[in-house]
Amino acid sequence: SQPDPTSNAQFNAAQAIGTHARLIGTPSRYFGTGDTVVLLGTQPHTATGIVLAFDCIEPATVTVVVDSSVIQDGHCDGGGTEILSLTSGESHRITVRSSDSNKYALFAAWVNEPPLPPSSAAQTAAMADGVVTQTEYIAAFNRFAGCSTAGGYPLAAITAAYVWYPYAVVDGAVSSGVDARCYASEFKQIDMAWQQSVRSTLDACLIAHGVVNPDSGDLVTDLEKLLPLHLTFDQCPTRP
């Protein structure tokens, strides 16, 4: 059977919320072309907003509007994810307008995010120039790990794989809110910016060496595509 075209959008939404929030109710999905309206209905009382992932499977000119807020307007080539706060007690909708016949996929779900602390001074300083280096990424990860340990829940299964740190969190860290608070204050902005940087650098590197469709949706899998090319990520150009 063919894979669900919305699966990549769902994957991007899951990456955005991580272990730091939870989905509520039945998600909305759409795959097709042209104009469409996705009715979200009234926000559940336990929801703090929605997570919206939009994936242009083929490049297109697209406008995406949530209620009256424009999320995407113009050329779209790839995927994007937003977590949006909405007004409770009202009925909400997502409107997509596309003059092209190219295919796109949408995944949207109500989400509950716990109240989170602001970014720490260290994370804010690292993000000030809009560029995250690997040194800044490692320092932020260490602050995040230290915060989690101080909260009583050390990170589990830490492995320095390739160019970032896969890790696991125990259930107690999630249910207590320690994971979400530490992630938001010390690591979230830097983690997302670094992984986006790694992705763009890796895609350009693989394409330059003749790899077709370098983005499978899984960064570990795509980093392994460097192995038969006898390359490491360090050897890819434009690395920050």
N, CA and C of each residue as an Amber inpcrd file, in Angstrom:
protein
   720
   0.8350000  -1.1880000   0.0000000   0.0000000   0.0000000   0.0000000
   0.8750000   1.2450000   0.0000000   0.3440000   2.3420000  -0.5400000
   1.0870000   3.5820000  -0.5930000   1.0650000   4.2560000   0.7890000
   2.1640000   4.9250000   1.1780000   2.1730000   5.6140000   2.4600000
   1.2100000   6.7940000   2.4570000   0.6600000   7.1070000   3.6000000
  -0.2290000   8.2480000   3.7600000   0.5520000   9.5230000   3.4340000
   0.1280000  10.3320000   2.4580000   0.8870000  11.5420000   2.1140000
   0.9880000  12.5530000   3.2520000   0.0870000  12.4420000   4.2470000
   0.1480000  13.3760000   5.3660000   1.1400000  12.9210000   6.4470000
   1.7680000  11.7570000   6.2650000   2.6210000  11.2080000   7.3180000
   3.8370000  12.0900000   7.5850000   4.3860000  12.7060000   6.5350000
   5.5460000  13.5670000   6.7420000   5.1540000  14.8190000   7.5180000
   3.9730000  15.3720000   7.2050000   3.4820000  16.5210000   7.9640000
   3.2500000  16.1380000   9.4250000   2.6940000  14.9450000   9.6470000
   2.4930000  14.4770000  11.0190000   3.8280000  14.3180000  11.7370000
   4.8380000  13.7920000  11.0330000   6.1640000  13.6400000  11.6260000
   6.7110000  15.0020000  12.0440000   6.5580000  16.0110000  11.1920000
   7.0500000  17.3410000  11.5210000   6.3230000  17.9210000  12.7360000
   5.0120000  17.6570000  12.8290000   4.2520000  18.1260000  13.9860000
   4.7430000  17.4520000  15.2580000   5.0000000  16.1390000  15.1850000
   5.4950000  15.4020000  16.3500000   6.8630000  15.9230000  16.7750000
   7.7100000  16.2650000  15.8050000   9.0200000  16.8190000  16.1280000
   8.8800000  18.1550000  16.8470000   7.9100000  18.9540000  16.4190000
   7.7320000  20.2830000  17.0070000   7.2720000  20.2160000  18.4520000
   6.3560000  19.2870000  18.7560000   5.8550000  19.2390000  20.1330000
   6.7080000  18.3290000  21.0100000   7.4720000  17.4090000  20.3970000
   8.3620000  16.5400000  21.1590000   7.6530000  15.8490000  22.2980000
   8.3340000  15.7750000  23.4200000   7.7410000  15.1930000  24.6250000
   7.2100000  16.2810000  25.5470000   7.1390000  17.5050000  25.0300000
   6.8770000  18.6550000  25.8810000   5.4290000  19.1410000  25.8120000
   4.6080000  18.4010000  25.0770000   3.1920000  18.7240000  24.9770000
   2.4620000  17.4470000  24.5810000   1.1450000  17.5310000  24.5150000
   0.3970000  16.3370000  24.1110000  -0.7380000  16.7450000  23.1820000
  -1.0640000  15.8530000  22.2620000  -2.1610000  16.0830000  21.3350000
  -3.4900000  15.7530000  22.0070000  -4.5320000  16.4540000  21.5880000
  -5.8690000  16.2630000  22.1420000  -6.8350000  15.9760000  20.9920000
  -7.6430000  14.9530000  21.1550000  -8.6740000  14.6580000  20.1690000
  -8.1400000  14.0300000  18.9000000  -8.9580000  14.0560000  17.8790000
  -8.6210000  13.4430000  16.5870000  -8.0180000  14.4870000  15.6590000
  -6.8290000  14.2560000  15.1300000  -6.2040000  15.2430000  14.2400000
  -6.9910000  15.4180000  12.9450000  -6.7820000  16.5590000  12.3050000
  -7.3360000  16.8250000  10.9780000  -6.2370000  16.6350000   9.9460000
  -6.5700000  15.9820000   8.8400000  -5.5960000  15.7270000   7.7770000
  -6.2170000  16.1230000   6.4390000  -5.3510000  16.5950000   5.5350000
  -5.8070000  16.8770000   4.1840000  -4.6700000  16.6200000   3.2140000
  -4.9980000  15.9960000   2.0940000  -4.0390000  15.8110000   1.0200000
  -4.7440000  16.0830000  -0.2960000  -4.1640000  16.9820000  -1.1010000
  -4.7960000  17.2800000  -2.3730000  -4.1800000  18.4890000  -3.0340000
  -4.9730000  19.1800000  -3.8410000  -4.5230000  20.3660000  -4.5700000
  -5.5960000  21.4430000  -4.4550000  -5.2620000  22.6390000  -4.9310000
  -6.2500000  23.7100000  -4.9980000  -6.6190000  24.2730000  -3.6410000
  -7.8440000  24.8050000  -3.5390000  -8.3170000  25.4610000  -2.3230000
  -9.0500000  24.4720000  -1.4300000  -8.9020000  24.6750000  -0.1220000
  -9.6680000  23.8440000   0.8160000  -9.8360000  24.5990000   2.1290000
 -10.8320000  24.1860000   2.8930000 -11.0570000  24.7140000   4.2420000
 -11.1520000  23.5250000   5.1900000 -10.3410000  23.5530000   6.2390000
 -10.3750000  22.5190000   7.2710000 -11.0180000  23.1290000   8.5050000
 -12.1550000  22.5910000   8.9070000 -12.8760000  23.1080000  10.0710000
 -12.3420000  22.4450000  11.3350000 -11.8220000  23.2550000  12.2460000
 -11.2790000  22.7360000  13.5020000 -12.3290000  22.6960000  14.6000000
 -13.3540000  23.5130000  14.4680000 -14.3810000  23.5670000  15.4970000
 -13.9510000  24.4040000  16.6880000 -14.6320000  24.2040000  17.8060000
 -14.3580000  24.9630000  19.0200000 -13.2050000  24.3450000  19.7890000
 -12.3410000  25.1840000  20.2960000 -11.1710000  24.7160000  21.0240000
 -11.5750000  23.9870000  22.3040000 -11.0840000  22.7360000  22.4930000
 -11.3580000  22.0300000  23.7570000 -10.8180000  22.8200000  24.9520000
 -11.4520000  22.6740000  26.0910000 -11.0510000  23.4860000  27.2410000
  -9.6550000  23.1460000  27.7380000  -9.1660000  21.9360000  27.4300000
  -7.8260000  21.5460000  27.8680000  -6.7390000  21.9260000  26.8590000
  -7.1410000  22.4460000  25.7040000  -6.1630000  22.7790000  24.6620000
  -5.6410000  24.1970000  24.8460000  -4.3680000  24.3700000  24.5850000
  -3.7660000  25.6970000  24.6220000  -3.6020000  26.2800000  23.2220000
  -3.8410000  25.4720000  22.1880000  -3.7060000  25.9380000  20.8200000
  -3.6860000  24.7680000  19.8660000  -3.0990000  24.9730000  18.6880000
  -2.9820000  23.8940000  17.7190000  -1.5350000  23.7750000  17.2520000
  -1.1980000  22.5820000  16.7970000   0.0400000  22.3910000  16.0460000
  -0.3870000  22.1550000  14.5980000   0.2120000  22.9210000  13.6930000
  -0.1290000  22.8550000  12.2760000   1.1320000  22.5700000  11.4750000
   1.1320000  21.4780000  10.7460000   2.2460000  21.1340000   9.8620000
   1.7290000  21.1150000   8.4320000   2.4450000  21.8090000   7.5520000
   2.0430000  21.9330000   6.1530000   3.2090000  21.4950000   5.2840000
   2.9590000  20.6120000   4.3420000   4.0310000  20.0490000   3.5230000
   3.6730000  20.1850000   2.0460000   4.4490000  21.0210000   1.3350000
   4.2850000  21.1210000  -0.1150000   5.0410000  19.9630000  -0.7490000
   4.3120000  18.9380000  -1.1130000   4.9250000  17.7470000  -1.7010000
   5.5460000  18.0820000  -3.0500000   4.9210000  19.0170000  -3.7530000
   5.4750000  19.5890000  -4.9800000   5.4940000  21.1080000  -4.8030000
   6.5270000  21.7980000  -5.2590000   6.5920000  23.2570000  -5.0900000
   5.3270000  23.9290000  -5.6260000   4.8340000  24.9070000  -4.8730000
   3.5910000  25.5650000  -5.2550000   3.5580000  26.9620000  -4.6570000
   2.6360000  27.7600000  -5.1440000   2.3510000  29.0680000  -4.5600000
   1.1050000  28.9150000  -3.6970000   1.2710000  29.0900000  -2.4060000
   0.2110000  28.7130000  -1.4700000   0.0310000  29.8080000  -0.4190000
  -1.2210000  30.0130000  -0.0160000  -1.5420000  30.8510000   1.1390000
  -2.2510000  29.9880000   2.1650000  -1.7550000  30.0030000   3.3970000
  -2.3570000  29.2420000   4.4870000  -2.7620000  30.2390000   5.5720000
  -4.0350000  30.2130000   5.9520000  -4.5680000  31.1510000   6.9340000
  -5.2610000  30.3720000   8.0410000  -4.9190000  30.6620000   9.2840000
  -5.6330000  30.1080000  10.4300000  -6.5030000  31.2230000  10.9880000
  -7.8280000  31.0600000  10.8740000  -8.7740000  32.1350000  11.1640000
  -8.4110000  33.3390000  10.2970000  -7.8340000  34.3870000  10.8610000
  -7.4290000  35.5440000  10.0570000  -5.9200000  35.7410000  10.0410000
  -5.1720000  34.7980000  10.6260000  -3.7180000  34.9190000  10.7020000
  -3.0640000  34.1760000   9.5380000  -2.2680000  34.8920000   8.7460000
  -1.5940000  34.2930000   7.5980000  -0.3420000  33.5740000   8.0820000
  -0.2580000  32.2840000   7.8010000   0.8700000  31.4640000   8.2310000
   1.8710000  31.2720000   7.0940000   1.3770000  31.1420000   5.8900000
   2.2160000  30.9370000   4.7030000   1.6010000  31.7240000   3.5550000
   2.4340000  32.4690000   2.8380000   1.9170000  33.2260000   1.7050000
   3.0230000  33.3690000   0.6680000   2.9460000  32.5860000  -0.4050000
   3.9510000  32.6660000  -1.4520000   4.4780000  31.3010000  -1.8360000
   5.7140000  31.2900000  -2.3240000   6.3090000  30.0480000  -2.8060000
   6.5190000  29.0810000  -1.6420000   6.1320000  27.8560000  -1.8510000
   6.2630000  26.8220000  -0.8190000   6.9630000  25.6180000  -1.4400000
   8.0700000  25.2300000  -0.8500000   8.8470000  24.1040000  -1.3540000
   9.3800000  23.3330000  -0.1520000   8.5630000  22.4270000   0.3620000
   8.9570000  21.6850000   1.5580000   7.9320000  21.8450000   2.6570000
   8.3440000  21.5530000   3.8760000   7.4110000  21.5470000   4.9960000
   7.7040000  22.6360000   6.0090000   6.7030000  22.9270000   6.8250000
   6.8460000  23.8800000   7.9140000   5.8590000  23.5550000   9.0080000
   6.1980000  23.9280000  10.2270000   5.3500000  23.6180000  11.3800000
   5.1930000  24.8490000  12.2590000   3.9740000  25.0600000  12.7470000
   3.6870000  26.1650000  13.6630000   2.8720000  25.6340000  14.8330000
   3.1600000  26.1560000  16.0220000   2.3020000  25.9170000  17.1810000
   1.6570000  27.2590000  17.5090000   0.3310000  27.3120000  17.4280000
  -0.3900000  28.5800000  17.5000000  -1.3370000  28.5980000  18.6850000
  -1.3880000  29.7240000  19.3800000  -2.3800000  29.9390000  20.4280000
  -3.6420000  30.5080000  19.7900000  -4.7830000  29.9690000  20.1460000
  -6.0460000  30.4320000  19.5880000  -6.9740000  30.8750000  20.7040000
  -8.0000000  31.6500000  20.3330000  -8.9700000  32.1500000  21.3070000
  -9.9860000  31.0670000  21.6220000 -10.1180000  30.7530000  22.9000000
 -11.0680000  29.7120000  23.2920000 -12.4980000  30.2240000  23.1370000
 -13.4220000  29.2820000  23.0030000 -14.8320000  29.6450000  22.8980000
 -15.2710000  30.0250000  21.5040000 -14.3670000  30.0150000  20.5360000
 -14.7240000  30.3500000  19.1620000 -14.4960000  29.1420000  18.2690000
 -15.1550000  29.1580000  17.1140000 -14.9460000  28.1080000  16.1330000
 -13.8050000  28.5180000  15.2030000 -12.9040000  27.5950000  14.9380000
 -11.6880000  27.9220000  14.1890000 -11.6170000  27.1120000  12.9000000
 -10.8520000  27.6650000  11.9430000 -10.7060000  27.0020000  10.6470000
  -9.3410000  27.3070000  10.0450000  -8.9040000  26.4050000   9.1830000
  -7.6910000  26.6070000   8.3950000  -8.1200000  26.7200000   6.9360000
  -7.7070000  27.8050000   6.2890000  -8.0410000  28.0260000   4.8900000
  -6.7720000  27.9550000   4.0470000  -6.8030000  27.1500000   3.0120000
  -5.6660000  27.0160000   2.1000000  -6.1090000  27.4660000   0.7120000
  -5.3240000  28.3690000   0.1280000  -5.5820000  28.8090000  -1.2410000
  -4.3440000  28.5270000  -2.0810000  -4.5270000  27.7950000  -3.1670000
  -3.4250000  27.4600000  -4.0540000  -3.8990000  27.5250000  -5.4990000
  -3.2080000  28.3250000  -6.3050000  -3.5690000  28.4530000  -7.7110000
  -2.9140000  27.3760000  -8.5570000  -2.0340000  26.5920000  -7.9200000
  -1.3170000  25.5510000  -8.6450000  -2.0450000  24.2130000  -8.5060000
  -1.6960000  23.3020000  -9.3810000  -2.2590000  21.9490000  -9.3040000
  -1.3310000  21.0100000  -8.5530000  -0.3020000  21.5650000  -7.9290000
   0.6730000  20.7340000  -7.2270000   0.1270000  20.2860000  -5.8770000
   0.5570000  19.1090000  -5.4460000  -0.0080000  18.4770000  -4.2560000
   0.6160000  19.0310000  -2.9700000  -0.2000000  19.0800000  -1.9350000
   0.2750000  19.4460000  -0.6070000  -0.4780000  18.6150000   0.4320000
   0.1160000  18.5480000   1.6320000  -0.5050000  17.7890000   2.7210000
  -0.5390000  18.6610000   3.9720000  -1.5520000  18.4420000   4.7810000
  -1.7460000  19.2330000   5.9950000  -2.0740000  18.3000000   7.1540000
  -1.5050000  18.6000000   8.3070000  -1.8290000  17.8740000   9.5380000
  -2.0300000  18.9200000  10.6260000  -3.1510000  18.8580000  11.3190000
  -3.4310000  19.8110000  12.3890000  -4.0710000  19.0840000  13.5620000
  -3.6990000  19.4880000  14.7630000  -4.2690000  18.8590000  15.9580000
  -4.2730000  19.8490000  17.1080000  -5.2770000  19.7270000  17.9460000
  -5.2770000  20.5020000  19.1810000  -4.1430000  20.0040000  20.0670000
  -3.5340000  20.9120000  20.7890000  -2.3780000  20.5560000  21.5910000
  -2.4630000  21.2390000  22.9520000  -1.9700000  20.5610000  23.9620000
  -1.8800000  21.1440000  25.3000000  -0.4150000  21.3040000  25.6590000
   0.0050000  22.5410000  25.8450000   1.3680000  22.8390000  26.2700000
   1.3310000  23.4140000  27.6810000   2.1350000  22.9080000  28.5860000
   2.1560000  23.4520000  29.9420000   2.7540000  24.8510000  29.9470000
   2.4250000  25.6790000  30.9570000   3.0730000  26.9900000  31.0690000
   4.5850000  26.8120000  31.1640000   5.2980000  27.5630000  30.3870000
   6.7400000  27.3780000  30.3160000   7.4820000  28.6440000  30.7150000
   8.6750000  28.4690000  31.2720000   9.4740000  29.6390000  31.6540000
  10.0600000  30.3080000  30.4160000  10.4920000  31.5570000  30.5460000
  11.1330000  32.2170000  29.4040000  12.5140000  31.6270000  29.1420000
  13.0430000  31.9590000  27.9940000  14.3960000  31.5280000  27.6400000
  15.3970000  32.0920000  28.6270000  16.3700000  31.2610000  29.0120000
  17.4150000  31.7240000  29.9280000  18.2830000  32.7650000  29.2410000
  19.0550000  33.4950000  30.0450000  19.9540000  34.5110000  29.4870000
  20.9660000  33.8850000  28.5360000  21.4280000  32.6710000  28.8730000
  22.4300000  32.0090000  28.0370000  21.8410000  31.6230000  26.6840000
  20.6200000  31.0700000  26.6830000  19.9940000  30.6930000  25.4210000
  19.6730000  31.9330000  24.5850000  19.1860000  32.9750000  25.2370000
  18.8610000  34.2100000  24.5290000  20.1030000  34.8120000  23.8800000
  21.2200000  34.7840000  24.5920000  22.4650000  35.3310000  24.0480000
  22.9390000  34.5250000  22.8470000  22.8050000  33.1910000  22.9370000
  23.2520000  32.3370000  21.8300000  22.4000000  32.5540000  20.5790000
  21.1350000  32.8960000  20.7630000  20.2360000  33.0810000  19.6300000
  20.2650000  34.5070000  19.0800000  20.9870000  35.4010000  19.7290000
  20.9180000  36.8270000  19.3890000  21.3440000  37.1220000  17.9570000
  22.3450000  36.3860000  17.4590000  22.8240000  36.6650000  16.1000000
  22.1180000  35.8200000  15.0420000  21.1560000  34.9920000  15.4560000
  20.3910000  34.2010000  14.5160000  21.0960000  32.9760000  13.9760000
  22.3030000  32.7070000  14.4540000  23.0840000  31.5600000  14.0010000
  23.5050000  30.7430000  15.2170000  23.2870000  29.4360000  15.1700000
  23.6910000  28.5480000  16.2640000  24.8730000  27.7110000  15.7960000
  25.9680000  27.7940000  16.5120000  27.1320000  26.9710000  16.2060000
  27.0530000  25.6650000  16.9850000  27.8930000  24.7100000  16.5860000
  27.8960000  23.4440000  17.3100000  28.3630000  23.6380000  18.7450000
  29.2800000  24.5520000  18.9710000  29.7350000  24.8420000  20.3330000
  28.5820000  25.3440000  21.1870000  27.7680000  26.2440000  20.6160000
  26.6080000  26.7640000  21.3510000  25.5840000  25.6590000  21.5790000
  25.4200000  24.7860000  20.5980000  24.4790000  23.6790000  20.7330000
  24.8930000  22.7480000  21.8720000  26.1600000  22.3730000  21.9140000
  26.6400000  21.4600000  22.9580000  26.5130000  22.1050000  24.3330000
  26.8610000  23.3870000  24.4290000  26.7450000  24.0900000  25.7120000
  25.2930000  24.1250000  26.1810000  24.3610000  24.3630000  25.2400000
  22.9450000  24.4140000  25.6020000  22.4470000  23.0410000  26.0300000
  22.8830000  21.9950000  25.3340000  22.4840000  20.6440000  25.7280000
  22.9710000  20.3380000  27.1470000  24.1850000  20.7180000  27.4550000
  24.7240000  20.4610000  28.7910000  23.9410000  21.2280000  29.8550000
  23.5080000  22.4540000  29.5470000  22.6800000  23.2020000  30.5000000
  21.3260000  22.5040000  30.6830000  20.7510000  22.0300000  29.5900000
  19.4830000  21.3050000  29.6470000  19.6250000  20.0390000  30.4790000
  20.6840000  19.2640000  30.2320000  20.9110000  18.0360000  30.9960000
  21.1180000  18.3460000  32.4720000  21.8700000  19.4180000  32.7660000
  22.1020000  19.8040000  34.1560000  20.8310000  20.2300000  34.8470000
  19.9760000  20.9560000  34.1320000  18.6930000  21.3810000  34.6870000
  17.8210000  20.1730000  34.9950000  17.7940000  19.1970000  34.0850000
  16.9900000  17.9940000  34.2950000  17.4900000  17.2020000  35.4980000
  18.8120000  17.0940000  35.6190000  19.3930000  16.3910000  36.7680000
  19.0600000  17.1050000  38.0690000  19.1680000  18.4360000  38.0550000
  18.8510000  19.2200000  39.2510000  17.3850000  19.0750000  39.6450000
  16.5240000  18.8300000  38.6510000  15.0990000  18.6460000  38.9240000
  14.7570000  17.2370000  39.3620000  15.7610000  16.3570000  39.4290000
  15.5500000  15.0010000  39.9170000  15.3610000  13.9560000  38.8390000
  15.5380000  14.3410000  37.5740000  15.3080000  13.3950000  36.4800000
  16.4360000  13.4970000  35.4520000  17.5590000  12.8460000  35.7070000
  18.6510000  12.8680000  34.7190000  18.1810000  12.3120000  33.3780000
  18.7170000  12.8750000  32.2940000  18.3940000  12.3540000  30.9690000
  18.9050000  10.9260000  30.8390000  18.1950000  10.1370000  30.0260000
  18.5750000   8.7410000  29.8230000  19.0130000   8.5330000  28.3780000
  19.8220000   7.5070000  28.1780000  20.2150000   7.0610000  26.8390000
  20.8340000   8.1700000  26.0110000  21.7290000   8.9400000  26.6300000
  22.4140000  10.0000000  25.8910000  23.4920000   9.3810000  25.0180000
  23.4590000   9.6850000  23.7370000  24.5050000   9.2210000  22.8260000
  24.9190000  10.3840000  21.9390000  26.2030000  10.6500000  21.8640000
  26.7100000  11.7120000  20.9980000  26.8080000  11.1760000  19.5740000
  25.6540000  11.0220000  18.9300000  25.6040000  10.4130000  17.5970000
  25.7370000  11.5050000  16.5400000  26.7340000  11.3710000  15.6980000
  26.9480000  12.3140000  14.6140000  27.1400000  13.7340000  15.1650000
  26.1800000  14.5680000  14.9750000  26.3670000  15.9930000  15.2570000
  25.3630000  16.5460000  16.2600000  24.6000000  15.6800000  16.8980000
  23.7150000  16.1520000  17.9530000  23.4760000  15.0110000  18.9250000
  22.7380000  15.2960000  19.9830000  22.5930000  14.3490000  21.0760000
  21.1900000  13.7470000  21.1110000  20.9870000  12.5360000  20.5750000
  19.7370000  11.8340000  20.8700000  19.7010000  11.4770000  22.3690000
  18.5510000  11.5860000  22.9570000  18.4310000  11.2820000  24.3840000
  17.0040000  10.8360000  24.6660000  16.7900000  10.3160000  25.8490000
  15.4580000   9.8950000  26.2810000  15.1510000  10.5490000  27.6190000
  13.8660000  10.7260000  27.8830000  13.4360000  11.2570000  29.1740000
  12.5330000  10.2310000  29.8390000  12.6030000  10.1700000  31.1450000
  11.7530000   9.2310000  31.8810000  10.3650000   9.8360000  32.0460000
   9.3700000   8.9790000  32.2770000   7.9870000   9.4440000  32.3720000
   7.8080000  10.4980000  33.4550000   8.5280000  10.3350000  34.5670000
   8.3770000  11.2830000  35.6640000   8.8070000  12.6850000  35.2980000
   9.7920000  12.7990000  34.4080000  10.2470000  14.1170000  33.9780000
   9.1620000  14.8330000  33.1850000   8.3990000  14.0460000  32.4090000
   7.3220000  14.6390000  31.6170000   6.1410000  15.0030000  32.5040000
   5.6920000  14.0550000  33.3270000   4.5010000  14.2900000  34.1450000
   4.7180000  15.3860000  35.1810000   5.9540000  15.5400000  35.6460000
   6.2450000  16.5740000  36.6380000   6.4390000  17.9510000  36.0190000
   6.6660000  17.9810000  34.7090000   6.9210000  19.2500000  34.0380000
   8.3750000  19.6550000  33.9990000   9.2560000  18.8750000  34.6430000
  10.6830000  19.2140000  34.6600000  11.2520000  19.2430000  33.2460000
  10.9070000  18.2290000  32.4540000  11.4310000  18.1520000  31.0890000
  11.0360000  19.3760000  30.2780000   9.7530000  19.7400000  30.3120000
   9.2780000  20.8770000  29.5200000   9.9150000  22.1810000  29.9720000
  10.0270000  22.3740000  31.2900000  10.5920000  23.6280000  31.8010000
  12.0690000  23.7510000  31.4400000  12.8200000  22.6730000  31.6150000
  14.2480000  22.7200000  31.3120000  14.4830000  22.8850000  29.8150000
  13.6880000  22.1930000  29.0320000  13.8520000  22.2710000  27.5790000
  13.5770000  23.6880000  27.0800000  12.4910000  24.2810000  27.5670000
  12.1270000  25.6320000  27.1200000  13.1600000  26.6670000  27.5430000
  13.6140000  26.5720000  28.7850000  14.5020000  27.6140000  29.3010000
  15.9160000  27.5180000  28.7480000  16.4020000  26.3110000  28.4970000
  17.8090000  26.1590000  28.1480000  18.1020000  25.6740000  26.7340000
  17.1290000  25.0140000  26.0630000  17.5390000  24.2450000  24.8910000
  16.6250000  24.3570000  23.6740000  15.3460000  24.6310000  23.8300000
  14.3920000  24.4840000  22.7380000  14.7640000  25.2930000  21.5010000
  14.9870000  26.5930000  21.6790000  15.2710000  27.4460000  20.5210000
  16.5610000  27.0290000  19.8250000  17.5730000  26.7320000  20.6220000
  18.8640000  26.3320000  20.0620000  18.7620000  24.9640000  19.4000000
  18.0640000  24.0300000  20.0190000  17.9040000  22.6890000  19.4680000
  17.2240000  22.7380000  18.1090000  16.1310000  23.4820000  18.0090000
  15.3990000  23.5640000  16.7490000  16.2260000  24.2530000  15.6730000
  16.8990000  25.3430000  16.0410000  17.7120000  26.0640000  15.0580000
  18.8820000  25.2130000  14.5780000  19.5080000  24.4720000  15.4990000
  20.6470000  23.6380000  15.1180000  20.2220000  22.5010000  14.1940000
  19.1250000  21.8340000  14.5330000  18.6840000  20.7290000  13.6800000
  18.2610000  21.2280000  12.2930000  17.6620000  22.4110000  12.2150000
  17.3270000  22.9830000  10.9110000  18.5920000  23.2920000  10.1220000
  19.6180000  23.7970000  10.8080000  20.8890000  24.0870000  10.1530000
  21.5490000  22.8150000   9.6470000  21.5320000  21.7680000  10.4870000
  22.1030000  20.4820000  10.0790000  21.3520000  19.9460000   8.8640000
  20.0280000  20.0440000   8.8960000  19.2260000  19.5410000   7.7880000
  19.5670000  20.2530000   6.4820000  19.6110000  21.5910000   6.4890000
  19.8640000  22.3230000   5.2490000  21.2690000  22.0630000   4.7330000
  22.2430000  21.9930000   5.6440000  23.6200000  21.7050000   5.2370000
  23.7280000  20.3000000   4.6620000  23.0920000  19.3390000   5.3240000
  23.1500000  17.9510000   4.8730000  22.4830000  17.7850000   3.5110000
  21.2980000  18.3950000   3.3320000  20.6000000  18.2670000   2.0550000
  21.4600000  18.8000000   0.9130000  22.0610000  19.9840000   1.1280000
  22.8980000  20.5780000   0.0870000  24.1100000  19.6950000  -0.2160000
  24.6720000  19.1050000   0.8250000  25.8500000  18.2540000   0.6710000
  25.5010000  16.9930000  -0.1210000  24.3970000  16.3510000   0.2220000
  23.9990000  15.1250000  -0.4560000  23.6270000  15.3940000  -1.9190000
  22.9050000  16.4730000  -2.1510000  22.5280000  16.8190000  -3.5260000
  23.7750000  17.0800000  -4.3680000  24.7550000  17.7910000  -3.7820000
  25.9960000  18.0840000  -4.5040000  26.7520000  16.8200000  -4.8850000
  26.5180000  15.7290000  -4.1330000  27.1890000  14.4580000  -4.4230000
  26.2630000  13.4620000  -5.1100000  25.1880000  13.9810000  -5.7090000
  24.3650000  13.1530000  -6.5770000  23.2720000  12.3620000  -5.9070000
  22.9810000  12.6200000  -4.6350000  21.9240000  11.8860000  -3.9430000
  20.5720000  12.5100000  -4.2780000  19.6670000  11.7170000  -4.7930000
  18.3300000  12.1890000  -5.1300000  17.4200000  12.0240000  -3.9040000
  16.5500000  13.0010000  -3.6710000  15.6300000  12.9720000  -2.5270000
  16.3830000  12.7460000  -1.2140000  17.2070000  13.6940000  -0.8040000
  18.0460000  13.4890000   0.3840000  17.2840000  13.5310000   1.7010000
  16.0710000  14.0730000   1.7130000  15.3240000  14.2510000   2.9580000
  14.2590000  13.1690000   3.0830000  14.5520000  12.1690000   3.9230000
  13.5930000  11.0840000   4.1500000  12.6420000  11.3930000   5.2910000
  12.9080000  12.4920000   6.0070000  12.1290000  12.8130000   7.1970000
  12.7710000  12.3200000   8.4760000  13.8670000  11.5700000   8.3480000
  14.5760000  11.0660000   9.5210000  16.0470000  11.4710000   9.4090000
  16.5010000  12.3130000  10.3210000  17.8410000  12.8740000  10.2210000
  18.9210000  11.8170000  10.3770000  18.6980000  10.8360000  11.2510000
  19.6940000   9.7740000  11.4300000  19.8880000   9.0070000  10.1280000
  18.7840000   8.6260000   9.5000000  18.8490000   7.8980000   8.2360000
  19.5890000   8.6990000   7.1700000  19.3150000   9.9900000   7.1200000
  19.9200000  10.8150000   6.0770000  21.3950000  11.0910000   6.3450000
  21.7840000  11.1980000   7.5920000  23.2020000  11.3370000   7.9030000
  23.9780000  10.0850000   7.4910000  23.3380000   8.9330000   7.5840000
  23.9940000   7.6860000   7.1890000  24.2380000   7.6110000   5.6820000
  23.5300000   8.4540000   4.9190000  23.7550000   8.4830000   3.4750000
  25.1350000   9.0420000   3.1170000  25.7910000   9.6800000   4.0840000
  27.1480000  10.1710000   3.8450000  28.1680000   9.0320000   3.8140000
  27.8550000   7.9240000   4.4850000  28.8320000   6.8430000   4.6420000
  29.3020000   6.2580000   3.3110000  28.3940000   5.8710000   2.4020000
  28.8870000   5.3240000   1.1320000  29.5990000   6.3550000   0.2600000
  29.4350000   7.6440000   0.6010000  30.1440000   8.7000000  -0.1320000
  31.5210000   8.9660000   0.4590000  31.8430000   8.2330000   1.5460000
  33.1250000   8.4090000   2.2550000  33.2850000   9.8500000   2.7440000
  32.1700000  10.3660000   3.2670000  32.1460000  11.7220000   3.7960000
  31.6790000  11.7070000   5.2440000  32.1380000  12.6850000   6.0030000
  31.5620000  12.9620000   7.3210000  30.8420000  14.2990000   7.2360000
  29.9950000  14.5680000   8.1980000  29.2910000  15.8560000   8.2040000
  30.2800000  17.0110000   8.2900000  31.3960000  16.7960000   8.9760000
  32.4200000  17.8420000   9.0840000  32.9450000  18.2770000   7.7310000
  32.8610000  17.3940000   6.7430000  33.3890000  17.7060000   5.4110000
  32.3690000  18.3760000   4.4990000  31.1340000  18.5130000   4.9740000
  30.1370000  19.1950000   4.1700000  30.3680000  20.7030000   4.2250000
  30.2080000  21.3860000   3.0900000  30.4310000  22.8410000   3.0840000
  29.3120000  23.5860000   3.7950000  29.5500000  24.8250000   4.0700000
  28.6030000  25.7830000   4.6760000  28.1910000  25.3620000   6.0750000
  28.9810000  24.5300000   6.7290000  28.6530000  24.1500000   8.1030000
  28.9450000  25.3310000   9.0250000  27.9950000  25.7180000   9.9030000
  28.2340000  26.8520000  10.8080000  29.2670000  26.5240000  11.8690000
